[in-house]
Amino acid sequence: MKTFNTDRIAAKSYSTTLLARRWLTEKVFEIELTRPSSFQFTPGQRIRFSPETRQRDYSLLTTPSDSTLGLCLFNVEKGQFSPVLAAAEIGTKFSFTGPHGYFTYRPSARPAVFVATGTGIAPFLSISRSGVTEFTLLHGVGTASDLHYQDFLRSTARLYVPCLSASPDQAGTIENGFDGRVTHYLKEYFPPDTYDFYLCGRQEMIRDVTLLVDERFPGSLVYAETFF
Amino acid sequence: MKIYTGGGDRGKTSLFSGERVNKSDLRVEAYGDVDELNSALGALVAFLPSGEAALAEELQRIQSDLLHVGAWLAVTPGSPASSELPSITEEHAQGLETAIDKMEQELPTLKDFLLPGGHVSAAWAHVARAVCRRAERHVVRLLAGNDEDETSLQLRGVVTYLNRLSDYLFVLARYCNKVQGQPDTIWRK
Ligand SMILES: Cc1cc2nc3c(=O)[nH]c(=O)nc-3n(C[C@H](O)[C@H](O)[C@H](O)COP(=O)(O)OP(=O)(O)OC[C@H]3O[C@@H](n4cnc5c(N)ncnc54)[C@H](O)[C@@H]3O)c2cc1C
C-alpha cells in the first residue's frame, strides 16, 4: 500500500566524529562534529543520539551552509549522556539520527519574538546565523556569564534583552539587562500586540509564556521546543 | 523529554501552525477524531487473529499515515507550517482501494445489512469505521469555510482518504470474521 511520502522530512541514521570541544562556562560547552555529506537540515532542527535505550536530542547551532555540525550543551551533573559528550576524546565516533523537529522559522507579517532559557538559545543561533534578523530575543539565564553568543545576537536582533533571574546587581550593568525572568519582562514591559512567539528551553517557561500569550498577546502564534 | 507543556490547562491548545485555539475548535475536534481512530486501530491490531502479520503491518502503515492526516488538520490554511508536511494525494486512497479489492475476493457477496460485531478484531474494525466516519464529517465541515488554497486541497485529499478508509474498515471487519470462522450477523428487522 502506498504510504505518504515523507522524504523531505524523514530522519535518517548517520555517523559522526567529535572534532573539537570548547567550554563557554564551567557547565556549558560547545562541540564540533563532522557533518556527514548527505546530512541536510533546516535551522532550528535537532539531532538525536540514542545511547543504550535512551534518546537525547540536541539542537544544531550551525547553519546548513556550514561544513561541520555544532551543538551547545549543558553538562548535567550526574547526567546520563551530557557528561559523556563533555568528556569524550576528540576523534570519538558517535551515531545520530536526524534531522528531527519542526521548530523552524516561519516568516510572517507579525514580528518574531524568540524566547530562550539557558542552552535553549541554540536553535535561535542557527536561525539567526542563517540570515534571519529583525527579531526580538529574550534570553533567560541565571547570571551574565551564561549569556552565550551575546555579541553576535546583539548585532543581529532588533532588540536583545538578557533577563537575569539570579543576579539583580548585574542586570543594570549590561545593555538592556533585565532583573527578573523572561515571563516577568513580557508581562510588565512588552507592548501588547500580535506576534509570532518561538519558545525554547525549560518547560516551566514555555507553559508560563504560553498562558501569558493567551492573556496579553491574543491572536499571536506560539511555536515551542521543550528541552526538559 | 516532558510530554506535557501545561499550556493547555486553561482550555486552549496550540495548533501545529502556531495558533492558540479553544479546545472546542472544529480543527481540534477533527484531529481528536483522527487520534481516536488511530487508537481504535491500535486495539484492532492487538486483537488481530494470529498469522495476520502482513495485515498488522498494513494497519500500522495506516496508523502512521493518520499521524500526518492529524498534522494537516492542525494546520491553518495557507500557513508556512503546511510546507513541512507530506502531501496527501489520490494515490493513497487508491492504495486502500487495492487492499479492499484483495480482501473482497475472499468474501461472499454481501446481500444484507450487518450488525457491527463478531470476533473482537472485527468489532474494533467497526468501532474504527464509525470514528473514521465522524472524522470525515468534521473535515467536511472544516472545508466548508475554506478557499481553494493548498491546505484546502490537502483537506480534500484527507476527505477522500478517510472516506476510503471507512470502506476499508468495513470490509476488514468482514475479513476478520471470515478468518476466525465467525459468520456475519445479519440484521433481522
Ligand atoms: C527537543 C530537545 C532539544 C534539546 N536540545 C538541547 C541542546 O541543544 N542543548 C542541551 O544542553 N540540551 C538539549 N536538550 C536536552 C538533552 O536532550 C538532554 O536531556 C540533556 O543533555 C540531559 O541529558 P543527560 O542524559 O545528561 O541527563 P539526564 O540524566 O537525562 O538528566 C535530566 C535532567 O537534566 C537537566 N537538564 C536537561 N537538559 C538540560 C539543559 N539543557 N540545561 C540544564 N539542565 C538540563 C534537567 O534537570 C533534567 O531533568 C534537548 C532536549 C530536547 C527534548
Tab-separated table of C-alpha atoms and ligand atoms in Angstrom, chain A residues 27-29 44-49 51 54-61 70-85 100-101 103 117-123 200-202 224-228, chain B residues 1-2, ligand 1:
chain	number	residue	atom	x	y	z
A	27	LYS	CA	28.931	23.981	32.957
A	28	VAL	CA	28.271	24.802	29.310
A	29	PHE	CA	30.288	23.652	26.320
A	44	GLY	CA	16.083	25.154	14.294
A	45	GLN	CA	16.115	21.383	13.835
A	46	ARG	CA	17.938	18.926	16.063
A	47	ILE	CA	19.801	15.641	16.030
A	48	ARG	CA	19.275	12.621	18.280
A	49	PHE	CA	21.779	10.345	19.965
A	51	PRO	CA	22.849	5.787	23.966
A	54	ARG	CA	17.651	6.285	25.803
A	55	GLN	CA	17.259	9.183	23.437
A	56	ARG	CA	18.968	12.533	23.798
A	57	ASP	CA	18.211	15.379	21.411
A	58	TYR	CA	20.379	18.439	20.742
A	59	SER	CA	19.520	21.476	18.651
A	60	LEU	CA	22.030	22.388	15.965
A	61	LEU	CA	23.898	25.643	16.452
A	70	GLY	CA	27.853	22.353	16.216
A	71	LEU	CA	25.986	21.755	19.465
A	72	CYS	CA	25.833	23.703	22.706
A	73	LEU	CA	25.340	21.605	25.831
A	74	PHE	CA	24.752	21.981	29.497
A	75	ASN	CA	26.821	19.408	31.372
A	76	VAL	CA	24.221	17.929	33.713
A	77	GLU	CA	25.763	16.799	36.978
A	78	LYS	CA	25.346	13.015	37.219
A	79	GLY	CA	23.508	13.189	33.903
A	80	GLN	CA	23.351	10.065	31.778
A	81	PHE	CA	24.651	11.392	28.490
A	82	SER	CA	25.757	15.039	28.537
A	83	PRO	CA	28.817	14.116	30.683
A	84	VAL	CA	29.720	11.548	28.005
A	85	LEU	CA	29.887	14.297	25.380
A	100	HIS	CA	14.262	15.968	13.846
A	101	GLY	CA	11.655	18.525	14.778
A	103	PHE	CA	10.982	24.239	15.367
A	117	THR	CA	16.211	29.835	28.644
A	118	GLY	CA	19.794	28.613	29.082
A	119	THR	CA	21.017	26.397	26.235
A	120	GLY	CA	17.592	26.911	24.613
A	121	ILE	CA	19.416	29.673	22.741
A	122	ALA	CA	20.926	27.052	20.376
A	123	PRO	CA	18.212	26.889	17.675
A	200	CYS	CA	12.744	27.162	23.616
A	201	GLY	CA	14.131	25.662	26.798
A	202	ARG	CA	12.574	24.814	30.150
A	224	ALA	CA	7.638	25.746	21.208
A	225	GLU	CA	10.569	23.374	21.715
A	226	THR	CA	10.773	21.897	25.208
A	227	PHE	CA	14.247	20.766	26.340
A	228	PHE	CA	13.323	19.456	29.801
B	1	MET	CA	11.504	14.988	27.282
B	2	LYS	CA	8.390	16.056	29.150
C	1	LIG	C1	13.962	18.809	21.600
C	1	LIG	C2	15.115	18.846	22.534
C	1	LIG	C3	16.239	19.587	22.209
C	1	LIG	C4	17.306	19.665	23.126
C	1	LIG	N1	18.398	20.411	22.816
C	1	LIG	C5	19.383	20.559	23.733
C	1	LIG	C6	20.516	21.391	23.485
C	1	LIG	O1	20.658	21.966	22.399
C	1	LIG	N2	21.466	21.504	24.457
C	1	LIG	C7	21.351	20.854	25.675
C	1	LIG	O2	22.224	21.007	26.525
C	1	LIG	N3	20.297	20.058	25.920
C	1	LIG	C8	19.329	19.888	24.991
C	1	LIG	N4	18.271	19.060	25.254
C	1	LIG	C9	18.293	18.252	26.478
C	1	LIG	C10	19.069	16.962	26.189
C	1	LIG	O3	18.361	16.171	25.268
C	1	LIG	C11	19.264	16.081	27.443
C	1	LIG	O4	18.036	15.950	28.098
C	1	LIG	C12	20.278	16.696	28.370
C	1	LIG	O5	21.554	16.738	27.740
C	1	LIG	C13	20.397	15.885	29.650
C	1	LIG	O6	20.707	14.557	29.356
C	1	LIG	P1	21.539	13.671	30.378
C	1	LIG	O7	21.419	12.249	29.960
C	1	LIG	O8	22.916	14.213	30.530
C	1	LIG	O9	20.804	13.968	31.767
C	1	LIG	P2	19.666	13.132	32.496
C	1	LIG	O10	20.251	12.061	33.307
C	1	LIG	O11	18.625	12.747	31.500
C	1	LIG	O12	19.097	14.288	33.442
C	1	LIG	C14	17.960	15.050	33.055
C	1	LIG	C15	17.966	16.340	33.859
C	1	LIG	O13	18.994	17.191	33.364
C	1	LIG	C16	18.587	18.543	33.439
C	1	LIG	N5	18.762	19.130	32.087
C	1	LIG	C17	18.467	18.550	30.888
C	1	LIG	N6	18.790	19.368	29.870
C	1	LIG	C18	19.306	20.490	30.424
C	1	LIG	C19	19.803	21.684	29.869
C	1	LIG	N7	19.846	21.885	28.527
C	1	LIG	N8	20.228	22.641	30.725
C	1	LIG	C20	20.180	22.446	32.081
C	1	LIG	N9	19.725	21.319	32.656
C	1	LIG	C21	19.278	20.344	31.842
C	1	LIG	C22	17.145	18.551	33.877
C	1	LIG	O14	17.090	18.826	35.259
C	1	LIG	C23	16.686	17.150	33.632
C	1	LIG	O15	15.656	16.766	34.483
C	1	LIG	C24	17.218	18.977	24.347
C	1	LIG	C25	16.105	18.194	24.640
C	1	LIG	C26	15.052	18.124	23.740
C	1	LIG	C27	13.860	17.281	24.072
